[in-house]
Amino acid sequence: MANINIKDIARLSGVGIATVSRVINQTGAVSEKTKKKVMDVINEYNYIPNNNARNLKLTQSENIALIVKYMSNPFFIKMIDVIEIEMASRGFPLLIQNVDESSDELDIAISESMHSNLCGIIIMGGSYSSYTEAKFKQLGIPCVLLTVNSEGNVDPSLYSSVIIDDEKEAYKATKYLIDMGHTNIGFLYKDVGNLVTPNILRYQGYKRALLESGIPLDENLVSNGTPASGAGFRVGFLAMKQLMQKNPSMTAVFAFSDVLAIGAAKAALASGKRIPEDISIIGFDGIEMTEFYNPSLDTVYQPAIEMALSAVSMLHGMMNGEKSQHMVYDSVIMKRGSVKNIQKP
Amino acid sequence: MANINIKDIARLSGVGIATVSRVINQTGAVSEKTKKKVMDVINEYNYIPNNNARNLKLTQSENIALIVKYMSNPFFIKMIDVIEIEMASRGFPLLIQNVDESSDELDIAISESMHSNLCGIIIMGGSYSSYTEAKFKQLGIPCVLLTVNSEGNVDPSLYSSVIIDDEKEAYKATKYLIDMGHTNIGFLYKDVGNLVTPNILRYQGYKRALLESGIPLDENLVSNGTPASGAGFRVGFLAMKQLMQKNPSMTAVFAFSDVLAIGAAKAALASGKRIPEDISIIGFDGIEMTEFYNPSLDTVYQPAIEMALSAVSMLHGMMNGEKSQHMVYDSVIMKRGSVKNIQKP
DNA sequence: TTGTATGCGTTATCAC
DNA sequence: GTGATAACGCATACAA
């Protein structure tokens, strides 16, 4: 298509090229009269400035990238949604990039940043382990980590983060089950090796709660989830089946995520067990689906929307020269009846 | 950060700027020796070409935009995921843009295209009604419509599309309920005015099936879904409650989407009804969640992955000068037991 | 096979 | 208040 450019606008409105630029960017002073004249031409010809040229000149774009590990995770969707809307409302288009398990999201961030002259980046769902100070320095643009626990030895001023304390919240959830009289508590998660991920941290919380209550850790009660395709329901389903077979006397299950919990619930129900009469289940994340499941499932609710908003506002803060921040949100256990009190009276 | 550019690389490797460019883009002939020399420097300094400059020069970027209405729709997620992965593997970063109900996605596409020099665009979940030939021409880049029925008077060579026949599939679903002996069949959808959307088309299919079987249309059996916040479960939940109140003798419900169906199922179960003994339910889309719901729900399954792959391949075809295509996929009814046969023997 | 020079559409620094 | 003009980093026609 015959793209119209700033030069054309200048010629058509009989002014200089710089004046048009001033009108567009509202920088510098322009008389009302010429301003109107230029605007008219711009509107008439439907002129839209070319971002590539603009960014090239500014040696920085207005692009923000959202890098997310497992985009199809329902828990992330809500956050992605919020971030997209919030960014769009501030005039920043979102470049969303999904990364698979085997990729290093920070490397991708660096590459993407140089590639597209990003002005900011949000990383979601990654694993902190491989993050090094050198990489953050190389990245060189504001970066906020969302839902990735940053227990490393990297200078925390190099990035912002918004998380929950996975270990603590998992501890709380497990403690809740114990307080309800359960001692034979299964744990469902997905092992991803030696990385520091929420999975691992929640597993540690589970273990600490058991330890503290004098309940010995039984490896048979822990399923590290045989990988399966799909959104993860099936992972939970299969893992739960195994777990039930190995532990007929198991009375409760704590699932690393709601998706796993739903798969597990289905497995329990399919094998004739009732929830919570025969088996108690609690998930983690607080996705809406748990409320509408039958029965509704207990879950450790993360304030996803607030967290996403914080991430956006932190990123903009940093882009405006503010210092990095680190926020830890609290989760709350949503009790909906999928956990039974089997306490002896 | 001290960004390194092509000039630096040229200087550092003792060659000309054009040679470096040739090495990078594998265009033109370069001797193996200098090629290696240049590559070494590139790797050593971790040089990444600046896309803005590149795109500016080429007067076209390698950016592809995915514009989606209601990004958080679980049915779309899978498609988005597939598209993102597929595009990334071909080296095209995805610019994902969510648009709300009130925006015209084609206008946004045009604006985004000029803004960022897109080379292709996929529109998902929109409503065709407002699309005009002039807008497609103004867009001027390859465009494929995914899940948006294009029954308009626009020259079909201006765009590609991949859809299912919403009217026909809804007809099939309703017919299925009728064949199972149901005559008192509710329909759950979300009215969005006069636009041609899947909602409307599916409603028409529902009506045609009733008509054909001599069952009078009862407005009381149709809920156009009071708007509610959230992913849509709640919309289905509330609509179903209303519907049950107004129609105590309703034996089956056809929901416009699986999300609505799940909300409806929850409402039915919460009011003490059993599925399918007391009420039959069938949804639409085929999201994985329906399988893991309790009970598993029947649904009209759309081949989401194949559709997404087709869209991607069509877009690339068009980008390579191929002609536009229009594909209509078939859905298949997944029967999982949430519809009961109440036929008199 | 290689290097030089030009322009892609902007923004910003100057002069006026 | 306004208008030339020099970069921004790159691809490419053209010369060598």
XYZ file of C-alpha atoms (C1' of nucleotides) in Angstrom:
722
model
C 0.000 0.000 0.000
C 1.079 3.524 -0.651
C 2.262 4.434 2.793
C 2.113 8.050 3.619
C 4.903 9.455 5.724
C 5.764 12.478 7.745
C 7.332 14.169 4.753
C 4.105 13.905 2.814
C 2.198 15.381 5.685
C 4.643 18.226 5.907
C 4.356 18.948 2.218
C 0.584 18.639 2.154
C 0.111 20.975 5.048
C 2.749 23.369 3.838
C 4.945 23.199 6.913
C 8.290 21.733 7.798
C 8.884 18.179 8.734
C 9.970 19.115 12.232
C 6.721 20.902 12.887
C 4.727 17.841 12.032
C 6.850 15.829 14.402
C 6.243 18.405 17.107
C 2.519 18.211 16.563
C 2.478 14.460 16.694
C 4.597 14.109 19.765
C 3.397 17.243 21.502
C 6.940 18.284 22.034
C 8.017 21.862 21.598
C 5.704 24.761 20.924
C 3.526 25.010 17.866
C 0.995 27.735 17.167
C -2.605 26.675 17.427
C -3.168 27.561 13.835
C -0.473 25.417 12.286
C -1.249 22.694 14.739
C -4.810 22.495 13.516
C -3.713 22.644 9.921
C -1.376 19.731 10.394
C -3.844 17.714 12.385
C -6.400 18.110 9.653
C -4.070 16.723 7.057
C -3.072 13.887 9.356
C -6.652 12.925 9.888
C -7.616 13.313 6.293
C -4.891 11.028 5.080
C -5.152 8.709 8.034
C -1.483 9.031 8.741
C 0.044 6.728 11.324
C 3.697 7.216 12.277
C 5.977 4.330 11.520
C 7.135 2.756 14.706
C 10.213 1.155 13.273
C 11.647 4.473 12.266
C 10.560 5.991 15.506
C 12.134 3.283 17.595
C 15.238 3.274 15.537
C 15.703 6.931 16.157
C 14.889 6.686 19.823
C 17.142 3.661 20.125
C 14.325 2.245 22.138
C 10.880 1.063 21.301
C 7.717 1.198 23.267
C 7.430 -2.512 23.167
C 7.100 -4.494 26.285
C 7.567 -8.207 26.235
C 5.862 -10.742 28.394
C 7.777 -13.961 28.517
C 5.844 -16.806 29.977
C 6.640 -20.391 30.621
C 3.572 -22.533 29.919
C 1.237 -19.960 28.539
C -1.687 -22.329 28.558
C -1.612 -22.645 32.308
C -5.058 -21.378 33.341
C -3.586 -19.624 36.310
C -1.427 -17.527 34.041
C -4.200 -16.686 31.651
C -5.909 -14.322 34.007
C -2.647 -12.543 34.667
C -1.773 -12.344 31.008
C -5.182 -10.918 30.361
C -4.796 -8.273 33.028
C -1.309 -7.361 31.917
C -2.330 -7.094 28.296
C -5.261 -4.842 29.083
C -3.304 -2.699 31.478
C -0.406 -2.249 29.077
C -2.679 -1.528 26.152
C -4.454 1.139 28.142
C -1.123 2.829 28.678
C -0.339 2.595 25.016
C 2.191 -0.196 25.141
C 1.662 -3.111 22.846
C 2.522 -6.427 24.404
C 4.874 -8.832 22.770
C 3.962 -12.168 24.254
C 6.405 -14.968 24.011
C 5.850 -18.462 25.200
C 8.897 -20.454 26.200
C 9.102 -24.167 26.664
C 10.527 -26.022 29.572
C 13.942 -26.504 28.099
C 14.617 -22.878 27.269
C 16.200 -20.329 29.536
C 13.704 -17.498 29.706
C 16.328 -14.963 30.683
C 18.385 -15.770 27.604
C 15.274 -15.359 25.508
C 14.553 -12.087 27.226
C 18.005 -10.791 26.401
C 17.804 -11.850 22.827
C 14.315 -10.457 22.431
C 15.337 -7.225 24.040
C 18.218 -6.558 21.713
C 16.242 -7.774 18.797
C 13.290 -5.522 19.292
C 14.649 -2.740 21.434
C 12.273 -3.484 24.229
C 11.779 -0.954 26.953
C 10.650 -3.408 29.569
C 10.037 -7.046 30.226
C 7.958 -9.239 32.472
C 8.908 -12.829 33.040
C 6.271 -15.186 34.276
C 6.461 -18.756 35.412
C 10.157 -19.231 35.032
C 12.652 -20.840 37.289
C 15.118 -18.624 38.960
C 18.002 -21.023 39.203
C 19.735 -20.157 36.007
C 19.533 -16.439 36.519
C 22.848 -14.738 36.970
C 23.821 -11.216 37.736
C 25.679 -11.004 34.451
C 22.535 -11.840 32.549
C 20.480 -9.192 34.272
C 23.165 -6.672 33.514
C 23.274 -7.739 29.928
C 19.513 -7.437 29.724
C 19.849 -3.829 30.687
C 16.156 -2.947 30.686
C 13.612 -2.913 33.486
C 12.563 -6.422 34.303
C 10.018 -7.787 36.699
C 9.717 -11.382 37.713
C 6.155 -12.490 38.260
C 5.528 -15.691 40.192
C 9.146 -16.642 40.067
C 10.778 -16.948 43.415
C 14.125 -15.289 43.408
C 16.144 -16.915 46.087
C 19.475 -16.378 44.523
C 22.597 -14.452 44.967
C 21.781 -11.851 42.387
C 21.767 -8.225 43.423
C 18.036 -7.612 43.977
C 18.284 -4.072 42.737
C 18.712 -5.425 39.229
C 15.100 -6.544 38.923
C 11.719 -6.343 40.577
C 9.573 -9.241 41.608
C 6.092 -10.040 42.747
C 5.472 -13.418 44.206
C 3.879 -15.332 46.965
C 5.916 -17.304 49.443
C 5.352 -20.720 47.948
C 7.011 -22.594 50.741
C 5.032 -20.830 53.416
C 1.701 -21.120 51.664
C 2.227 -24.797 50.971
C 3.125 -25.229 54.586
C -0.122 -23.540 55.554
C -2.141 -25.758 53.264
C -0.544 -28.912 54.565
C -0.912 -27.686 58.125
C -4.581 -27.117 57.416
C -4.984 -30.736 56.362
C -3.114 -31.907 59.421
C -5.255 -29.757 61.666
C -8.270 -31.419 60.136
C -6.954 -34.716 61.383
C -5.214 -36.010 58.286
C -1.891 -37.762 58.598
C -1.877 -39.780 55.452
C -1.456 -36.890 53.052
C -0.458 -37.280 49.453
C 1.383 -34.613 47.524
C 1.015 -34.154 43.781
C 3.508 -32.219 41.787
C 5.627 -32.259 38.723
C 9.306 -32.773 39.154
C 11.391 -30.559 36.935
C 14.830 -31.437 38.145
C 17.007 -29.312 40.283
C 15.529 -25.942 39.442
C 14.093 -23.673 42.079
C 10.493 -23.586 41.003
C 7.238 -23.157 42.856
C 6.834 -26.916 42.582
C 9.895 -27.538 44.642
C 9.194 -24.788 47.122
C 5.696 -26.051 47.715
C 7.044 -29.522 48.172
C 9.385 -28.165 50.802
C 6.489 -26.478 52.553
C 4.626 -29.765 52.543
C 7.592 -31.532 54.050
C 8.140 -28.922 56.720
C 4.529 -29.144 57.876
C 4.756 -32.893 58.150
C 8.054 -32.742 59.962
C 6.784 -30.184 62.410
C 3.818 -32.345 63.256
C 5.915 -35.424 63.691
C 4.516 -37.140 60.642
C 7.201 -39.073 58.828
C 7.616 -38.354 55.147
C 6.475 -41.283 53.079
C 7.921 -41.226 49.594
C 5.042 -43.341 48.408
C 2.723 -40.476 49.131
C 4.574 -38.154 46.842
C 3.924 -38.281 43.155
C 6.171 -36.323 40.906
C 3.736 -36.611 38.070
C 4.483 -38.648 35.018
C 4.515 -36.186 32.166
C 1.465 -36.198 29.981
C 0.188 -34.055 27.229
C -2.589 -31.563 27.575
C -3.193 -28.720 29.927
C -2.207 -30.809 32.888
C -5.527 -32.251 33.982
C -4.364 -35.578 32.707
C -1.117 -35.325 34.617
C -3.075 -34.950 37.809
C -5.459 -37.692 36.816
C -2.750 -40.260 36.181
C -0.656 -39.297 39.162
C -3.650 -39.564 41.451
C -4.519 -43.004 40.148
C -1.032 -44.198 40.955
C -1.079 -42.578 44.334
C -4.380 -44.188 45.268
C -3.143 -47.578 44.221
C -0.008 -47.304 46.280
C -1.772 -45.810 49.298
C -5.205 -47.239 49.923
C -5.343 -45.536 53.291
C -4.544 -42.052 52.048
C -7.189 -39.625 53.292
C -6.104 -36.349 51.768
C -4.214 -34.944 48.844
C -2.494 -31.627 48.429
C -1.981 -30.797 44.770
C 0.679 -28.430 43.612
C -1.816 -26.684 41.346
C -5.543 -26.464 40.797
C -5.203 -28.059 37.413
C -3.552 -31.048 39.008
C -6.173 -31.005 41.749
C -8.986 -31.180 39.237
C -7.360 -34.064 37.432
C -6.869 -35.762 40.770
C -10.455 -35.158 41.794
C -11.638 -36.709 38.586
C -9.481 -39.751 39.208
C -10.814 -40.119 42.716
C -14.415 -39.732 41.622
C -13.927 -42.087 38.698
C -12.676 -44.783 41.022
C -15.783 -44.449 43.130
C -14.407 -42.342 45.928
C -16.408 -39.426 47.248
C -15.010 -35.973 47.962
C -14.555 -35.185 50.780
C -16.146 -38.178 52.480
C -13.551 -40.639 51.249
C -10.770 -38.335 50.270
C -10.014 -34.698 50.883
C -8.465 -32.564 48.182
C -6.919 -29.143 48.182
C -5.326 -27.405 45.238
C -3.206 -24.352 44.744
C -3.588 -21.132 42.735
C -7.231 -20.273 43.036
C -8.367 -20.515 39.448
C -12.042 -19.851 38.907
C -12.666 -23.348 37.718
C -12.188 -24.811 41.175
C -15.259 -22.954 42.315
C -17.412 -24.397 39.566
C -16.098 -27.894 39.802
C -18.322 -30.537 41.270
C -17.738 -30.493 44.113
C -16.121 -27.101 44.531
C -12.513 -27.574 45.510
C -10.533 -26.002 48.292
C -7.534 -24.111 47.080
C -4.746 -21.797 48.119
C -5.856 -18.632 46.408
C -3.247 -16.349 44.898
C -4.381 -12.785 44.272
C -3.606 -13.069 40.594
C -5.130 -9.826 39.460
C -3.480 -7.748 42.144
C -0.191 -9.438 41.466
C -0.419 -8.738 37.762
C -1.324 -5.117 38.401
C 1.602 -4.753 40.749
C 3.925 -6.191 38.156
C 2.716 -3.721 35.569
C 2.977 -0.784 37.887
C 6.441 -1.827 39.036
C 7.595 -2.127 35.481
C 6.347 1.323 34.653
C 7.927 2.633 37.783
C 11.272 1.255 36.756
C 10.843 2.587 33.248
C 10.459 5.971 34.841
C 13.624 5.587 36.799
C 12.175 4.380 40.059
C 13.975 1.778 42.074
C 13.213 -1.898 41.884
C 10.788 -3.406 44.351
C 10.062 -6.833 45.690
C 6.580 -7.711 46.766
C 5.418 -10.847 48.454
C 1.681 -11.351 48.446
C -0.236 -13.458 50.870
C -2.402 -16.295 49.735
C -5.589 -17.305 51.439
C -7.046 -20.761 51.734
C -10.463 -20.910 50.118
C -12.481 -23.436 52.066
C -15.262 -24.871 49.978
C -15.860 -28.232 51.490
C -13.507 -30.520 49.663
C -11.547 -31.087 52.849
C -13.189 -33.095 55.584
C -12.500 -32.841 59.262
C -11.653 -36.368 60.394
C -10.435 -35.271 63.772
C -11.295 -37.549 66.612
C -13.576 -35.541 68.881
C 23.772 -0.643 27.443
C 26.505 -0.234 24.921
C 24.790 -1.707 21.937
C 27.040 -3.138 19.358
C 26.074 -2.680 15.751
C 26.858 -3.953 12.335
C 29.478 -1.310 11.835
C 31.365 -2.440 14.915
C 31.280 -6.006 13.712
C 32.573 -4.946 10.344
C 35.406 -3.011 11.897
C 36.282 -5.719 14.380
C 36.415 -8.400 11.769
C 38.186 -6.220 9.290
C 35.604 -6.443 6.566
C 33.002 -4.199 5.029
C 29.602 -3.549 6.429
C 27.902 -5.189 3.479
C 29.802 -8.387 3.992
C 28.611 -8.648 7.535
C 25.097 -8.106 6.330
C 25.538 -10.838 3.762
C 26.791 -13.247 6.374
C 23.909 -12.519 8.676
C 21.200 -12.789 6.091
C 22.862 -15.452 4.001
C 22.307 -13.377 0.956
C 24.943 -13.036 -1.709
C 28.157 -14.990 -1.805
C 30.799 -14.770 0.892
C 33.948 -16.843 1.043
C 34.039 -19.455 3.749
C 37.023 -17.806 5.312
C 35.599 -14.345 5.798
C 32.288 -15.872 6.761
C 33.907 -17.717 9.615
C 35.863 -14.665 10.631
C 32.727 -12.568 10.802
C 30.728 -15.236 12.574
C 33.399 -15.520 15.222
C 33.255 -11.830 15.964
C 29.469 -11.894 15.985
C 29.459 -14.709 18.487
C 32.187 -13.239 20.597
C 30.406 -9.944 20.995
C 26.996 -11.508 21.107
C 25.772 -9.278 18.358
C 22.061 -9.254 17.590
C 20.811 -7.243 14.633
C 18.439 -4.434 15.422
C 15.031 -5.264 14.106
C 13.806 -1.715 13.988
C 16.492 -0.691 11.590
C 16.061 -3.841 9.631
C 12.332 -3.423 9.314
C 12.638 0.211 8.506
C 14.943 -0.604 5.659
C 12.795 -3.430 4.405
C 9.685 -1.300 4.818
C 8.213 -4.366 6.376
C 8.823 -6.173 9.599
C 8.712 -9.795 10.432
C 6.091 -9.202 13.003
C 2.864 -11.049 12.934
C -0.033 -9.931 15.042
C -2.671 -12.075 16.595
C -5.731 -10.090 17.446
C -8.120 -11.895 19.685
C -11.419 -11.013 21.191
C -11.670 -12.429 24.703
C -8.235 -13.799 25.113
C -9.100 -15.527 28.342
C -11.583 -17.795 26.652
C -10.197 -21.257 27.390
C -11.106 -22.403 23.928
C -8.852 -19.773 22.428
C -5.944 -20.488 24.708
C -5.075 -23.721 23.068
C -5.144 -22.055 19.669
C -3.079 -19.126 20.841
C -0.587 -21.537 22.276
C -0.319 -23.468 19.052
C -0.048 -20.338 16.946
C 2.609 -18.864 19.174
C 4.734 -21.979 19.078
C 4.299 -22.476 15.373
C 5.187 -18.882 14.575
C 8.148 -18.848 16.910
C 9.505 -21.957 15.272
C 9.432 -20.154 11.954
C 11.182 -17.212 13.462
C 8.253 -14.850 13.679
C 7.574 -13.198 16.983
C 3.912 -12.879 17.798
C 2.361 -9.611 18.756
C -0.714 -10.574 20.676
C -3.411 -8.033 21.140
C -6.561 -8.528 23.085
C -9.567 -6.482 22.050
C -12.676 -5.906 24.034
C -16.208 -6.328 22.920
C -16.724 -2.743 21.951
C -13.735 -2.432 19.668
C -13.657 -3.206 15.994
C -10.881 -5.710 15.585
C -10.367 -4.891 11.941
C -9.771 -1.245 12.755
C -7.275 -2.292 15.366
C -5.633 -4.577 12.850
C -5.247 -1.727 10.394
C -3.856 0.609 12.956
C -1.506 -2.008 14.338
C -0.363 -2.917 10.885
C 0.628 0.585 9.901
C 2.072 1.212 13.275
C 4.359 -1.773 13.363
C 4.745 -2.663 9.726
C 3.248 -6.064 10.229
C 3.675 -8.668 7.572
C 0.671 -10.712 8.509
C -2.257 -10.862 10.846
C -4.590 -13.404 12.361
C -7.900 -12.346 13.801
C -9.577 -14.638 16.252
C -12.981 -14.526 17.830
C -14.250 -11.435 16.140
C -17.555 -10.699 14.567
C -17.620 -10.348 10.881
C -20.426 -7.866 10.566
C -18.419 -4.704 10.556
C -15.877 -5.932 8.055
C -15.910 -4.082 4.790
C -14.014 -4.551 1.604
C -12.488 -1.124 1.988
C -11.017 -2.076 5.335
C -9.440 -5.229 4.025
C -7.931 -3.254 1.207
C -6.640 -0.673 3.601
C -5.150 -3.405 5.730
C -3.118 -4.482 2.746
C -1.331 -7.406 4.383
C -2.194 -11.083 4.486
C -4.989 -11.694 6.941
C -6.632 -14.852 8.142
C -9.826 -15.012 10.094
C -9.885 -17.788 12.640
C -13.237 -18.852 14.078
C -14.988 -15.883 12.606
C -17.705 -16.739 10.166
C -17.473 -14.558 7.144
C -20.882 -14.446 5.614
C -20.562 -11.066 4.109
C -20.345 -9.403 0.804
C -16.620 -8.888 0.919
C -14.535 -10.298 -1.894
C -13.266 -13.547 -0.340
C -9.957 -13.284 -2.117
C -9.024 -10.452 0.230
C -8.586 -12.732 3.224
C -8.377 -16.331 4.286
C -10.489 -18.032 6.887
C -10.700 -21.177 8.908
C -13.906 -21.905 10.690
C -16.492 -24.467 11.484
C -20.049 -24.153 10.301
C -21.537 -22.926 13.538
C -25.104 -23.107 12.357
C -24.768 -26.632 11.083
C -22.920 -27.944 14.112
C -25.413 -26.389 16.489
C -28.159 -27.928 14.427
C -26.476 -31.313 14.791
C -26.157 -30.909 18.543
C -29.778 -29.917 18.951
C -30.857 -32.706 16.640
C -28.891 -35.101 18.805
C -30.839 -34.001 21.858
C -34.097 -34.324 19.966
C -33.161 -37.799 18.769
C -32.574 -38.728 22.377
C -36.179 -37.895 23.061
C -35.867 -34.363 24.386
C -38.373 -31.736 23.361
C -38.005 -29.316 26.201
C -34.557 -28.049 25.303
C -33.015 -24.919 26.748
C -30.450 -22.853 24.927
C -27.801 -20.844 26.706
C -25.923 -18.094 24.979
C -24.770 -14.568 25.267
C -26.530 -11.989 23.200
C -24.213 -9.459 21.653
C -26.614 -7.505 19.552
C -26.954 -7.678 15.852
C -23.506 -8.907 15.022
C -22.937 -12.099 13.131
C -21.153 -14.107 15.756
C -20.905 -17.801 16.496
C -23.448 -17.166 19.246
C -26.065 -16.090 16.802
C -25.274 -18.737 14.243
C -25.477 -21.460 16.830
C -28.767 -20.071 18.008
C -30.042 -20.281 14.454
C -28.934 -23.885 14.229
C -30.793 -24.605 17.426
C -33.915 -23.016 16.037
C -33.710 -24.828 12.728
C -33.439 -28.204 14.441
C -36.487 -27.470 16.555
C -38.451 -26.210 13.598
C -37.589 -29.214 11.523
C -38.797 -31.538 14.232
C -41.982 -29.622 14.728
C -41.053 -28.406 18.155
C -42.249 -24.845 18.714
C -39.648 -22.338 19.824
C -40.251 -21.279 23.393
C -38.586 -17.968 24.215
C -38.597 -18.940 27.849
C -36.180 -21.716 27.051
C -33.659 -19.342 25.623
C -31.355 -17.453 27.918
C -29.249 -14.748 26.447
C -27.015 -14.709 29.464
C -26.971 -11.805 31.816
C -23.476 -10.469 31.666
C -21.262 -11.313 34.569
C -17.645 -10.959 35.340
C -15.160 -13.750 35.280
C -14.209 -16.278 32.703
C -17.825 -16.997 31.922
C -18.563 -19.876 34.256
C -20.645 -17.513 36.303
C -22.583 -16.360 33.272
C -23.592 -19.938 32.601
C -24.313 -20.526 36.246
C -26.681 -17.602 36.581
C -28.369 -18.121 33.252
C -29.001 -21.746 34.079
C -30.545 -20.894 37.412
C -32.970 -18.572 35.705
C -33.754 -21.081 33.023
C -34.500 -23.819 35.533
C -36.780 -21.543 37.460
C -38.754 -20.582 34.419
C -38.870 -24.099 33.022
C -39.264 -26.788 35.638
C -39.947 -29.365 32.976
C -36.850 -28.672 30.911
C -34.991 -31.936 30.309
C -31.971 -30.795 28.346
C -29.774 -27.799 27.784
C -27.580 -26.919 24.876
C -24.956 -24.370 25.866
C -23.296 -22.111 23.358
C -19.897 -22.885 24.850
C -18.273 -25.358 27.183
C -17.570 -22.637 29.683
C -21.243 -21.816 29.819
C -22.034 -25.527 29.972
C -19.812 -25.998 32.996
C -21.401 -23.054 34.766
C -24.803 -24.478 33.898
C -23.845 -27.927 35.125
C -22.746 -26.461 38.420
C -26.044 -24.631 38.752
C -28.000 -27.791 38.037
C -25.949 -29.851 40.474
C -26.122 -27.172 43.119
C -29.881 -27.175 42.936
C -29.921 -30.893 43.533
C -30.426 -32.074 39.996
C -28.434 -34.974 38.674
C -26.721 -35.080 35.293
C -27.929 -36.714 33.147
C -30.688 -38.386 35.133
C -32.605 -35.165 35.759
C -31.157 -32.936 33.114
C -29.025 -33.477 30.059
C -26.301 -31.017 29.123
C -24.219 -30.548 26.042
C -21.671 -27.837 25.455
C -19.738 -26.541 22.503
C -16.019 -26.194 21.685
C -14.442 -29.279 23.130
C -12.163 -27.804 25.753
C -10.233 -30.322 27.781
C -11.964 -29.329 30.959
C -15.258 -30.889 29.899
C -13.600 -34.276 29.969
C -12.401 -33.848 33.529
C -15.536 -32.304 34.860
C -17.692 -34.388 37.132
C -19.546 -35.765 35.336
C -17.748 -35.498 32.015
C -19.767 -33.337 29.694
C -20.847 -33.947 26.140
C -19.624 -31.299 23.767
C -19.353 -30.343 20.141
C -15.645 -30.715 19.619
C -13.853 -28.263 17.380
C -10.477 -29.414 16.094
C -8.738 -26.431 17.634
C -5.162 -27.490 17.039
C -5.706 -28.384 13.417
C -7.586 -25.157 12.880
C -4.797 -23.120 14.389
C -2.199 -24.923 12.311
C -4.208 -24.302 9.194
C -4.451 -20.640 10.004
C -0.717 -20.381 10.441
C 0.043 -22.241 7.269
C -2.480 -20.193 5.305
C -0.951 -17.000 6.566
C 2.499 -18.088 5.544
C 1.147 -19.163 2.213
C -0.300 -15.738 1.619
C 2.901 -14.100 2.761
C 4.608 -16.075 0.043
C 2.181 -14.882 -2.549
C -0.203 -17.789 -2.539
C -3.896 -17.236 -2.933
C -6.292 -16.940 -0.062
C -8.121 -20.024 1.106
C -11.246 -20.748 3.057
C -11.483 -23.846 5.139
C -14.485 -25.171 6.986
C -13.716 -27.843 9.527
C -16.134 -30.401 10.814
C -16.930 -30.738 14.446
C -17.711 -33.983 16.136
C -20.008 -34.575 19.050
C -18.139 -36.068 21.962
C -20.572 -38.298 23.808
C -19.558 -38.757 27.388
C -22.783 -39.525 29.126
C -24.116 -36.134 30.108
C -27.023 -36.583 27.713
C -29.636 -39.156 28.600
C -31.824 -41.044 26.206
C -35.369 -40.436 27.389
C -36.926 -41.917 24.294
C -40.054 -43.892 24.847
C -39.207 -47.448 23.831
C 34.126 -11.872 -3.630
C 34.058 -7.483 -1.370
C 33.456 -2.385 0.049
C 31.083 2.349 -0.456
C 27.301 5.065 -0.577
C 22.442 5.904 -0.302
C 17.958 5.912 1.817
C 14.197 3.698 4.814
C 10.848 7.411 8.311
C 11.695 9.438 12.475
C 13.404 12.598 16.152
C 16.175 16.260 17.774
C 19.731 19.851 17.297
C 20.501 23.584 15.451
C 19.962 27.938 13.151
C 16.666 31.325 11.690
C 7.493 29.335 16.056
C 9.498 27.249 12.489
C 12.443 24.674 8.963
C 16.636 22.419 7.303
C 19.587 18.543 8.468
C 22.156 14.992 10.822
C 21.891 10.762 12.910
C 19.537 5.962 14.332
C 21.248 0.658 12.230
C 20.586 -1.691 8.524
C 20.127 -3.686 3.376
C 21.353 -3.147 -1.165
C 22.594 -1.161 -5.854
C 26.615 -0.275 -7.681
C 31.375 0.089 -8.266
C 35.650 -2.232 -7.705
